Amino acid sequence: MDLGRPKSPRERASNATRRRYLRLAGGSGIAGLAGCTALSRSGPDEITVGYKPMFPFLQALLLDERGEFDRLSVDVETENFGESGLTIMQSFGRGDLDVAFVGITPAIVMQDRGLPGKVVAANNVEGFVFVGRDSFAERWADHEGPVAFDAFEEERGRPVEFATPPESSVAYVLLHHWLETMVGQPPADVDVTAMSGAGPVRQALVSGEADATCIMEPIRTILTRADAPISRLAWAGEFMSGQPGGVTVMHDRLRNDHPDLAAEFLELHEEATAFATENPDEAAEHVSNAIGSGTLPPEAAREALNSEAANFVTDPREIVDDTPLFCDGMADLERTEARIDAEDVFDFGPYDRL
């Protein structure tokens, strides 16, 4: 799917100039309330925020689209990685980002690699839905569990084919957990094909190359509105309260050296979370604009925001209990050299300062 158009250097420079002008002109907002004038003199002149315009990173999307980063006491340069050849992890590892909006599994890998950052906020919870093409969904409706898989294989002469994003993704780990623990279907007895991203997964499902998948919004809404032959199998919230998805990782140089600025950033994050919940119509307009109205019209964005899988939070403690499952998953997949302790992934200090 189209993940939005990255801002050009000219646009980023223009945004930074506007933010600087607003502060010099005496704009108050959060900076004035938090007493950050002194902080801006002693702290950094600018921070850089990286994200993709996707639902797990909705807070960054809304803050950027609405110009809310202008309210911080420092300039903010945003990097939209929607069509970038460089990954957010690579950029963070090079020291180019102060804040990165990523999935919980990349955040675990970052910890394993010793990158200087911690998760300081959650972005969303229970954000995945399991869907299947009608050929499998009908078997599932008749016989939930392993019987449905056996019935499909007997009828088609092959196992059920699942398509997912890459093995390092949240969806890939969650799918294996659902199959093995919740369904009782050994993952080895189905075919799971890891693809390069959400777009290829969607195409595989539409074309019939895959029978089922684990997807997030707004992809499910887009498929449903296009009358794709899919049906819901299950939702992550039915078996995992607080299933982590997108998170906010903050560089140590910001967390440790400028705690007031770190807390100021999370205050904006929390306000964006509230805005998405309390103003869904306006939020839908911004989401549509960021992702592309041709891919996601405002009415489709509004429908997606009303989905059971659209749950936005800020408090990092809401995802702590289920993060160990993903730490185990990344170790089992050999995406980390050792099992990462979930406690080492988080820093609650910036959020607690609120």
Coordinates of C-alpha atoms in Angstrom, one line a residue:
M1 CA 0.0 0.0 0.0
D2 CA 1.0 3.6 -0.5
L3 CA 2.6 4.7 2.7
G4 CA 2.5 8.4 2.0
R5 CA 4.9 10.9 0.4
P6 CA 8.0 11.7 2.4
K7 CA 8.6 15.4 3.0
S8 CA 11.2 17.0 0.7
P9 CA 14.2 18.8 2.2
R10 CA 12.6 22.1 1.2
E11 CA 9.4 21.2 3.1
R12 CA 11.4 20.1 6.2
A13 CA 13.4 23.3 6.1
S14 CA 10.2 25.3 5.8
N15 CA 8.6 23.5 8.8
A16 CA 11.7 24.1 10.9
T17 CA 11.8 27.8 10.0
R18 CA 8.1 28.1 10.9
R19 CA 8.6 26.5 14.2
R20 CA 11.5 28.7 15.0
Y21 CA 9.5 31.8 14.0
L22 CA 6.6 30.8 16.2
R23 CA 8.8 30.5 19.3
L24 CA 10.6 33.8 18.6
A25 CA 7.2 35.4 18.1
G26 CA 6.2 34.3 21.6
G27 CA 4.1 31.2 20.9
S28 CA 3.3 29.6 24.2
G29 CA 1.6 26.2 24.1
I30 CA 3.3 23.3 25.9
A31 CA 6.8 25.0 25.9
G32 CA 5.5 28.0 27.8
L33 CA 3.5 25.9 30.3
A34 CA 6.4 23.6 31.0
G35 CA 8.9 26.4 31.5
C36 CA 11.1 25.1 28.7
T37 CA 12.6 28.4 27.7
A38 CA 15.7 27.7 29.8
L39 CA 15.7 24.1 28.6
S40 CA 15.9 25.2 25.0
R41 CA 19.0 27.3 25.8
S42 CA 20.8 24.4 27.5
G43 CA 19.4 21.6 25.4
P44 CA 19.6 20.6 21.7
D45 CA 18.5 23.0 19.1
E46 CA 16.7 20.3 17.1
I47 CA 15.5 16.7 17.4
T48 CA 14.7 14.4 14.5
V49 CA 11.7 12.0 14.5
G50 CA 11.3 9.1 12.2
Y51 CA 8.1 7.2 11.4
K52 CA 6.0 5.6 8.7
P53 CA 2.4 6.9 8.1
M54 CA 0.7 3.7 9.4
F55 CA -1.8 3.0 12.2
P56 CA 0.8 1.7 14.7
F57 CA 2.5 5.1 14.5
L58 CA -0.7 7.2 14.4
Q59 CA 0.5 9.7 17.0
A60 CA 3.5 10.7 14.9
L61 CA 1.4 11.0 11.8
L62 CA -1.1 13.2 13.6
L63 CA 1.5 15.4 15.3
D64 CA 3.2 15.9 11.9
E65 CA 0.1 16.5 9.8
R66 CA -1.4 18.9 12.3
G67 CA 1.8 20.9 12.9
E68 CA 1.7 20.0 16.6
F69 CA 5.5 19.5 16.7
D70 CA 5.6 23.3 16.5
R71 CA 4.7 23.4 20.1
L72 CA 7.9 21.8 21.3
S73 CA 10.6 24.0 22.7
V74 CA 13.0 22.9 20.0
D75 CA 12.9 22.5 16.3
V76 CA 11.7 19.1 15.0
E77 CA 12.7 17.6 11.8
T78 CA 10.5 14.7 10.7
E79 CA 11.6 11.9 8.5
N80 CA 8.8 10.0 6.7
F81 CA 10.2 6.5 5.9
G82 CA 7.1 5.5 3.9
E83 CA 9.1 5.4 0.6
S84 CA 12.6 5.5 1.9
G85 CA 15.3 2.9 1.0
L86 CA 16.8 3.4 4.4
T87 CA 15.1 1.7 7.3
I88 CA 14.3 3.5 10.6
M89 CA 16.5 1.0 12.5
Q90 CA 19.4 1.8 10.2
S91 CA 18.9 5.5 10.6
F92 CA 18.6 5.2 14.4
G93 CA 21.7 3.1 14.5
R94 CA 23.7 5.7 12.7
G95 CA 22.6 8.3 15.3
D96 CA 20.4 10.2 12.8
L97 CA 17.2 9.9 14.9
D98 CA 16.3 11.1 18.4
V99 CA 12.9 9.4 18.3
A100 CA 11.8 6.4 16.3
F101 CA 8.3 5.1 15.9
V102 CA 8.7 1.3 15.3
G103 CA 7.1 -2.0 16.1
I104 CA 7.9 -3.8 19.4
T105 CA 9.9 -6.5 17.6
P106 CA 12.3 -4.0 16.0
A107 CA 12.6 -2.3 19.4
I108 CA 13.7 -5.7 20.9
V109 CA 16.2 -6.2 18.1
M110 CA 17.6 -2.7 18.7
Q111 CA 18.1 -3.6 22.3
D112 CA 19.9 -6.8 21.3
R113 CA 22.2 -4.8 19.1
G114 CA 23.1 -2.4 21.9
L115 CA 21.6 0.6 20.2
P116 CA 21.3 3.5 22.6
G117 CA 17.5 3.8 23.0
K118 CA 14.5 2.5 25.0
V119 CA 10.8 2.3 24.6
V120 CA 9.2 5.2 26.3
A121 CA 5.7 4.9 25.1
A122 CA 3.3 2.5 23.5
N123 CA 1.3 3.6 20.4
N124 CA -1.4 1.0 20.0
V125 CA -2.5 -2.3 21.5
E126 CA -4.4 -5.3 20.1
G127 CA -4.0 -4.0 16.6
F128 CA -4.1 -7.2 14.5
V129 CA -6.9 -9.2 13.0
F130 CA -6.6 -12.7 11.5
V131 CA -8.5 -12.9 8.2
G132 CA -8.9 -15.7 5.7
R133 CA -10.2 -16.0 2.1
D134 CA -13.6 -17.4 2.0
S135 CA -12.3 -20.8 0.9
F136 CA -10.6 -21.2 4.3
A137 CA -12.9 -18.9 6.3
E138 CA -15.9 -21.2 5.5
R139 CA -14.0 -24.2 6.9
W140 CA -13.1 -22.1 10.0
A141 CA -16.8 -21.1 10.5
D142 CA -17.7 -24.8 10.5
H143 CA -14.9 -26.1 12.6
E144 CA -12.8 -23.6 14.5
G145 CA -9.4 -25.1 15.4
P146 CA -7.2 -27.8 13.8
V147 CA -10.3 -29.5 12.3
A148 CA -10.7 -26.5 9.9
F149 CA -7.1 -26.8 8.8
D150 CA -7.5 -30.6 8.2
A151 CA -10.8 -30.0 6.3
F152 CA -9.1 -27.4 4.1
E153 CA -6.1 -29.6 3.3
E154 CA -8.3 -32.6 2.6
E155 CA -10.4 -30.6 0.2
R156 CA -7.6 -28.7 -1.5
G157 CA -4.8 -31.2 -1.3
R158 CA -2.4 -28.8 0.4
P159 CA -1.9 -27.0 3.7
V160 CA -3.3 -23.6 4.4
E161 CA -1.0 -20.8 3.1
F162 CA -0.5 -17.8 5.4
A163 CA 1.2 -14.7 4.1
T164 CA 2.8 -12.3 6.6
P165 CA 5.2 -9.4 6.7
P166 CA 8.9 -10.3 7.4
E167 CA 10.0 -12.7 10.1
S168 CA 11.1 -9.8 12.3
S169 CA 7.6 -8.3 12.3
V170 CA 5.1 -8.2 15.1
A171 CA 2.6 -10.0 12.8
Y172 CA 4.9 -12.9 12.1
V173 CA 5.5 -13.6 15.8
L174 CA 1.8 -13.1 16.7
L175 CA 0.7 -15.5 14.0
H176 CA 2.9 -18.2 15.3
H177 CA 1.6 -17.6 18.8
W178 CA -2.0 -17.7 17.7
L179 CA -1.6 -20.9 15.7
E180 CA 0.4 -22.9 18.3
T181 CA -1.1 -21.6 21.6
M182 CA -4.6 -20.4 20.8
V183 CA -5.6 -22.7 17.9
G184 CA -3.6 -25.7 18.7
Q185 CA -2.3 -25.9 15.1
P186 CA 1.5 -26.5 14.8
P187 CA 2.9 -23.8 12.6
A188 CA 5.0 -26.5 10.9
D189 CA 1.8 -28.0 9.6
V190 CA 0.9 -24.9 7.6
D191 CA 2.8 -22.9 5.0
V192 CA 3.8 -19.4 6.2
T193 CA 5.4 -17.2 3.6
A194 CA 7.1 -14.0 4.9
M195 CA 6.8 -11.1 2.5
S196 CA 8.5 -7.8 2.2
G197 CA 5.6 -5.8 3.7
A198 CA 1.9 -5.1 4.0
G199 CA 1.5 -4.4 0.3
P200 CA 2.7 -7.8 -1.0
V201 CA 0.6 -9.5 1.8
R202 CA -2.5 -7.7 0.7
Q203 CA -1.9 -8.6 -3.0
A204 CA -1.2 -12.2 -2.1
L205 CA -4.5 -12.4 -0.3
V206 CA -6.5 -10.7 -3.1
S207 CA -4.9 -12.8 -5.8
G208 CA -5.4 -16.1 -4.0
E209 CA -1.7 -16.8 -3.6
A210 CA -2.4 -16.9 0.2
D211 CA -5.4 -18.2 2.1
A212 CA -5.1 -16.2 5.3
T213 CA -3.0 -13.6 7.1
C214 CA -2.6 -11.5 10.2
I215 CA -3.1 -7.8 9.3
M216 CA -3.6 -4.4 10.9
E217 CA -5.8 -1.5 10.0
P218 CA -6.4 0.2 7.7
I219 CA -5.5 -2.8 5.4
R220 CA -8.4 -4.9 6.5
T221 CA -10.8 -2.0 5.9
I222 CA -9.4 -1.3 2.5
L223 CA -9.8 -5.0 1.6
T224 CA -13.3 -5.1 2.9
R225 CA -14.4 -2.0 1.1
A226 CA -13.0 -3.4 -2.1
D227 CA -15.2 -6.5 -1.7
A228 CA -12.2 -8.8 -1.3
P229 CA -13.3 -12.4 -0.6
I230 CA -12.1 -12.4 3.0
S231 CA -13.7 -13.0 6.4
R232 CA -12.6 -12.4 10.0
L233 CA -11.1 -15.4 11.8
A234 CA -10.0 -13.8 15.1
W235 CA -8.8 -10.6 16.7
A236 CA -5.7 -10.3 18.9
G237 CA -7.7 -8.6 21.7
E238 CA -9.7 -11.8 22.2
F239 CA -6.7 -13.7 23.5
M240 CA -4.2 -11.1 24.5
S241 CA -5.0 -8.1 26.5
G242 CA -2.5 -5.4 25.8
Q243 CA -0.9 -7.0 22.7
P244 CA 2.0 -4.6 21.8
G245 CA 2.3 -3.2 18.3
G246 CA 3.8 0.2 17.6
V247 CA 6.0 1.8 20.2
T248 CA 8.1 5.0 20.6
V249 CA 11.8 4.5 21.0
M250 CA 13.8 7.5 22.3
H251 CA 17.6 7.9 22.0
D252 CA 19.6 7.8 25.3
R253 CA 21.0 11.3 24.5
L254 CA 17.4 12.7 24.7
R255 CA 16.1 10.5 27.6
N256 CA 19.1 10.9 29.9
D257 CA 20.5 14.3 29.0
H258 CA 17.3 16.2 28.5
P259 CA 14.5 14.6 30.7
D260 CA 12.3 17.6 30.6
L261 CA 12.3 17.7 26.8
A262 CA 11.7 13.9 26.8
A263 CA 8.6 14.4 29.0
E264 CA 7.5 17.3 26.9
F265 CA 7.6 15.1 23.8
L266 CA 5.5 12.4 25.5
E267 CA 3.0 15.0 26.6
L268 CA 2.4 15.7 22.9
H269 CA 2.2 12.0 22.2
E270 CA -0.5 11.6 24.9
E271 CA -2.5 14.5 23.5
A272 CA -2.3 12.9 20.0
T273 CA -3.7 9.7 21.5
A274 CA -6.6 11.6 23.0
F275 CA -7.2 13.5 19.8
A276 CA -7.5 10.2 17.8
T277 CA -10.1 8.9 20.3
E278 CA -12.0 12.1 20.8
N279 CA -12.0 13.6 17.3
P280 CA -12.1 10.6 15.0
D281 CA -13.6 12.5 12.0
E282 CA -10.9 15.1 12.0
A283 CA -8.3 12.4 12.7
A284 CA -9.5 10.4 9.7
E285 CA -8.9 13.4 7.4
H286 CA -5.3 13.7 8.6
V287 CA -4.8 9.9 8.2
S288 CA -6.2 10.0 4.7
N289 CA -4.0 12.9 3.7
A290 CA -0.9 11.2 5.1
I291 CA -1.5 7.7 3.6
G292 CA -3.0 9.1 0.4
S293 CA -6.7 9.7 -0.3
G294 CA -6.5 7.5 -3.4
T295 CA -5.5 4.6 -1.2
L296 CA -7.5 5.5 1.9
P297 CA -10.3 8.0 1.4
P298 CA -11.4 9.9 4.5
E299 CA -14.6 7.8 4.9
A300 CA -12.5 4.6 4.8
A301 CA -10.0 6.1 7.3
R302 CA -13.0 6.9 9.6
E303 CA -14.2 3.3 9.3
A304 CA -10.8 1.9 10.1
L305 CA -10.5 4.2 13.2
N306 CA -13.7 2.6 14.4
S307 CA -12.3 -0.9 14.0
E308 CA -11.8 -3.3 17.0
A309 CA -8.1 -3.2 16.0
A310 CA -7.7 0.6 16.3
N311 CA -6.7 1.1 19.9
F312 CA -4.3 3.9 20.7
V313 CA -2.5 4.4 24.0
T314 CA 0.6 6.1 25.4
D315 CA 1.4 4.6 28.7
P316 CA 4.2 2.0 28.1
R317 CA 3.1 -0.1 31.0
E318 CA 0.0 -1.2 29.1
I319 CA 2.1 -3.5 26.9
V320 CA 4.7 -4.7 29.5
D321 CA 2.9 -8.0 30.4
D322 CA 2.8 -9.3 26.8
T323 CA 6.2 -8.0 25.6
P324 CA 8.0 -11.1 26.9
L325 CA 6.2 -13.3 24.4
F326 CA 7.7 -11.2 21.6
C327 CA 11.1 -11.3 23.3
D328 CA 10.8 -15.1 23.2
G329 CA 9.6 -15.1 19.6
M330 CA 12.6 -13.1 18.4
A331 CA 15.0 -15.3 20.2
D332 CA 13.3 -18.5 18.8
L333 CA 13.5 -17.0 15.3
E334 CA 17.2 -16.2 16.0
R335 CA 16.6 -12.6 15.3
T336 CA 18.3 -11.8 18.5
E337 CA 21.5 -13.4 19.8
A338 CA 20.0 -13.9 23.2
R339 CA 16.6 -13.7 24.8
I340 CA 16.1 -10.0 25.7
D341 CA 14.6 -9.3 29.1
A342 CA 11.5 -7.2 28.6
E343 CA 12.5 -5.0 31.5
D344 CA 15.5 -3.9 29.5
V345 CA 13.4 -2.7 26.6
F346 CA 11.6 0.0 28.5
D347 CA 12.3 3.3 30.3
F348 CA 9.2 4.5 32.2
G349 CA 10.9 7.7 33.5
P350 CA 9.9 10.1 30.7
Y351 CA 6.3 9.0 30.9
D352 CA 6.3 9.1 34.7
R353 CA 7.5 12.7 34.6
L354 CA 4.1 13.7 33.1

